[in-house]
């Protein structure tokens, strides 16, 4: 792997770690704002534990902050996957050295 590639991956790690930290803070703020009971319902929705009918009805009840929390969970999921992929790339690089 070229030095530029290593620098790029290192930069990605830093940016992803910053993003993940910001999203975790945002998630915690939203959880406090929405309350534990509603967050549990949102977690059931997020993990697709609802039936098709329940899912459709639940989507109708979502307010702005609940949608933001779901968007935050999606962003966290993507960020964690990307961070894991970058970590795997570094591990492959180190195994070749």
Coordinates of N, CA and C in Angstrom, one line a residue:
X1 N 0.8 -1.2 0.0 CA 0.0 0.0 0.0 C 0.9 1.2 0.0
X2 N 0.5 2.2 -0.8 CA 1.3 3.4 -0.9 C 1.1 4.3 0.3
X3 N 2.1 5.2 0.5 CA 2.0 6.1 1.7 C 0.8 7.0 1.6
X4 N 0.4 7.4 0.4 CA -0.8 8.2 0.3 C -2.0 7.5 0.7
X5 N -2.1 6.2 0.4 CA -3.2 5.3 0.9 C -3.3 5.2 2.4
X6 N -2.1 5.0 3.0 CA -2.1 4.9 4.4 C -2.5 6.3 5.1
X7 N -2.0 7.4 4.5 CA -2.4 8.7 5.0 C -4.0 8.9 4.9
X8 N -4.5 8.5 3.7 CA -5.9 8.6 3.5 C -6.7 7.8 4.5
X9 N -6.3 6.5 4.7 CA -7.0 5.7 5.7 C -6.9 6.2 7.1
X10 N -5.7 6.7 7.4 CA -5.5 7.3 8.8 C -6.5 8.5 9.0
X11 N -6.6 9.3 7.9 CA -7.5 10.5 8.0 C -8.9 10.0 8.1
X12 N -9.3 8.9 7.4 CA -10.6 8.4 7.5 C -10.9 7.9 9.0
X13 N -9.9 7.3 9.6 CA -10.1 6.8 10.9 C -10.4 7.9 11.9
X14 N -9.6 9.0 11.8 CA -9.8 10.2 12.6 C -11.2 10.8 12.4
X15 N -11.6 11.0 11.1 CA -12.9 11.6 10.8 C -14.1 10.7 11.3
X16 N -13.9 9.4 11.1 CA -15.0 8.5 11.5 C -15.1 8.4 13.0
X17 N -14.0 8.4 13.7 CA -14.1 8.5 15.2 C -14.7 9.7 15.7
X18 N -14.4 10.9 15.1 CA -15.1 12.1 15.4 C -16.6 12.1 15.1
X19 N -16.9 11.6 14.0 CA -18.3 11.4 13.6 C -19.1 10.6 14.6
X20 N -18.5 9.4 14.9 CA -19.2 8.5 15.8 C -19.4 9.1 17.2
X21 N -18.4 9.8 17.7 CA -18.5 10.5 19.0 C -19.6 11.5 18.9
X22 N -19.7 12.3 17.9 CA -20.8 13.3 17.7 C -22.1 12.7 17.7
X23 N -22.2 11.6 16.9 CA -23.5 10.9 16.8 C -24.0 10.3 18.1
X24 N -23.0 9.8 18.8 CA -23.4 9.2 20.2 C -23.9 10.2 21.1
X25 N -23.3 11.4 21.1 CA -23.8 12.5 21.9 C -25.2 12.9 21.4
X26 N -25.4 13.1 20.1 CA -26.7 13.4 19.6 C -27.7 12.4 20.0
X27 N -27.4 11.1 19.9 CA -28.3 10.0 20.2 C -28.7 10.1 21.7
X28 N -27.7 10.4 22.6 CA -28.1 10.5 24.0 C -29.0 11.7 24.3
X29 N -28.7 12.8 23.6 CA -29.6 14.0 23.8 C -31.0 13.7 23.4
X30 N -31.2 13.0 22.2 CA -32.5 12.6 21.7 C -33.2 11.6 22.6
X31 N -32.5 10.7 23.2 CA -33.1 9.7 24.1 C -33.6 10.4 25.3
X32 N -32.9 11.3 25.8 CA -33.4 12.1 27.0 C -34.6 12.9 26.6
X33 N -34.6 13.5 25.4 CA -35.7 14.3 25.0 C -37.0 13.5 24.8
X34 N -36.8 12.3 24.2 CA -38.0 11.5 23.9 C -38.5 10.6 25.0
X35 N -37.7 10.3 25.9 CA -38.1 9.5 27.1 C -37.9 8.0 26.8
X36 N -37.6 7.2 27.8 CA -37.3 5.8 27.7 C -38.4 5.0 27.1
X37 N -39.6 5.2 27.4 CA -40.7 4.4 26.9 C -40.8 4.5 25.4
X38 N -40.7 5.7 24.9 CA -40.9 5.9 23.4 C -39.6 5.4 22.7
X39 N -38.5 5.6 23.3 CA -37.2 5.0 22.7 C -37.3 3.5 22.6
X40 N -37.9 2.9 23.6 CA -38.0 1.4 23.5 C -38.9 1.0 22.3
X41 N -40.0 1.8 22.1 CA -40.9 1.5 20.9 C -40.1 1.8 19.6
X42 N -39.3 2.8 19.6 CA -38.5 3.2 18.4 C -37.5 2.1 18.1
X43 N -36.9 1.5 19.2 CA -35.9 0.4 19.0 C -36.6 -0.8 18.4
X44 N -37.8 -1.1 18.8 CA -38.6 -2.2 18.2 C -38.8 -2.0 16.7
X45 N -39.2 -0.7 16.4 CA -39.4 -0.3 15.0 C -38.1 -0.5 14.2
X46 N -37.0 0.1 14.8 CA -35.7 0.1 14.2 C -35.2 -1.4 13.9
X47 N -35.4 -2.2 14.8 CA -35.0 -3.6 14.7 C -36.0 -4.5 13.9
X48 N -37.0 -3.9 13.4 CA -38.0 -4.5 12.5 C -38.7 -5.6 13.2
X49 N -39.1 -5.4 14.5 CA -39.8 -6.4 15.3 C -41.3 -6.3 15.1
X50 N -41.8 -5.2 14.4 CA -43.2 -5.0 14.3 C -43.7 -5.7 13.0
X51 N -45.0 -6.1 13.1 CA -45.6 -6.7 11.9 C -45.8 -5.6 10.8
X52 N -46.1 -6.0 9.6 CA -46.3 -5.0 8.5 C -47.3 -3.9 8.9
X53 N -48.4 -4.4 9.4 CA -49.5 -3.4 9.8 C -49.0 -2.5 10.9
X54 N -48.4 -3.0 11.9 CA -47.9 -2.2 13.0 C -46.8 -1.2 12.5
X55 N -46.0 -1.7 11.6 CA -45.0 -0.9 11.0 C -45.6 0.3 10.3
X56 N -46.6 0.1 9.5 CA -47.2 1.2 8.7 C -47.8 2.2 9.7
X57 N -48.5 1.7 10.7 CA -49.2 2.6 11.6 C -48.2 3.3 12.5
X58 N -47.1 2.7 12.8 CA -46.1 3.3 13.6 C -45.4 4.4 12.9
X59 N -45.2 4.3 11.6 CA -44.6 5.3 10.8 C -45.4 6.6 10.8
X60 N -46.7 6.4 10.8 CA -47.6 7.6 10.8 C -47.5 8.4 12.1
X61 N -47.1 7.7 13.2 CA -47.0 8.4 14.5 C -45.7 9.1 14.7
X62 N -44.7 8.9 13.9 CA -43.4 9.5 14.1 C -43.4 11.0 14.0
X63 N -42.8 11.6 15.0 CA -42.6 13.1 15.0 C -41.2 13.4 14.5
X64 N -40.9 14.7 14.4 CA -39.6 15.2 13.9 C -38.5 14.6 14.7
X65 N -38.5 14.7 16.0 CA -37.3 14.2 16.8 C -37.2 12.7 16.8
X66 N -38.3 12.0 16.6 CA -38.2 10.5 16.5 C -37.5 10.2 15.2
X67 N -37.9 10.9 14.1 CA -37.2 10.6 12.8 C -35.8 11.0 12.9
X68 N -35.4 12.0 13.6 CA -34.0 12.4 13.7 C -33.2 11.3 14.5
X69 N -33.8 10.7 15.5 CA -33.2 9.6 16.2 C -33.0 8.4 15.3
X70 N -33.9 8.1 14.5 CA -33.8 6.9 13.6 C -32.7 7.2 12.6
X71 N -32.7 8.5 12.1 CA -31.6 8.9 11.1 C -30.3 8.8 11.8
X72 N -30.2 9.2 13.1 CA -28.9 9.1 13.8 C -28.5 7.7 14.0
X73 N -29.4 6.7 14.3 CA -29.1 5.3 14.4 C -28.6 4.8 13.0
X74 N -29.2 5.2 11.9 CA -28.7 4.8 10.6 C -27.3 5.3 10.3
X75 N -27.1 6.6 10.7 CA -25.7 7.2 10.5 C -24.7 6.5 11.4
X76 N -25.1 6.2 12.6 CA -24.1 5.4 13.5 C -23.8 4.1 12.9
X77 N -24.8 3.4 12.4 CA -24.6 2.1 11.8 C -23.6 2.1 10.7
X78 N -23.9 3.1 9.8 CA -23.0 3.2 8.6 C -21.5 3.6 9.0
X79 N -21.4 4.5 10.0 CA -20.1 5.0 10.5 C -19.4 3.8 11.1
X80 N -20.0 3.0 11.9 CA -19.4 1.9 12.5 C -18.9 0.9 11.5
X81 N -19.7 0.6 10.5 CA -19.4 -0.3 9.4 C -18.2 0.2 8.6
X82 N -18.2 1.5 8.3 CA -17.0 2.1 7.6 C -15.8 2.0 8.5
X83 N -15.9 2.3 9.8 CA -14.7 2.3 10.7 C -14.2 0.9 10.7
X84 N -15.0 -0.1 10.8 CA -14.6 -1.5 10.8 C -13.9 -1.9 9.5
X85 N -14.4 -1.4 8.4 CA -13.7 -1.7 7.1 C -12.3 -1.1 7.0
X86 N -12.2 0.1 7.5 CA -10.9 0.8 7.5 C -9.9 0.0 8.5
X87 N -10.4 -0.4 9.6 CA -9.6 -1.2 10.5 C -9.2 -2.5 9.9
X88 N -10.1 -3.1 9.1 CA -9.7 -4.4 8.5 C -8.6 -4.1 7.4
X89 N -8.7 -3.0 6.7 CA -7.7 -2.6 5.7 C -6.4 -2.5 6.4
X90 N -6.3 -1.8 7.5 CA -5.1 -1.7 8.2 C -4.5 -3.0 8.7
X91 N -5.4 -3.9 9.2 CA -5.0 -5.2 9.6 C -4.4 -6.0 8.5
X92 N -5.0 -5.9 7.3 CA -4.4 -6.6 6.2 C -3.1 -6.0 5.8
X93 N -3.0 -4.7 5.9 CA -1.7 -4.1 5.6 C -0.6 -4.5 6.5
X94 N -0.9 -4.6 7.8 CA 0.1 -5.0 8.8 C 0.4 -6.5 8.7
X95 N -0.5 -7.3 8.3 CA -0.2 -8.7 8.1 C 0.8 -9.0 6.9
X96 N 0.8 -8.0 6.0 CA 1.7 -8.2 4.8 C 3.1 -7.6 5.1
X97 N 3.2 -6.9 6.2 CA 4.5 -6.3 6.5 C 5.5 -7.3 7.2

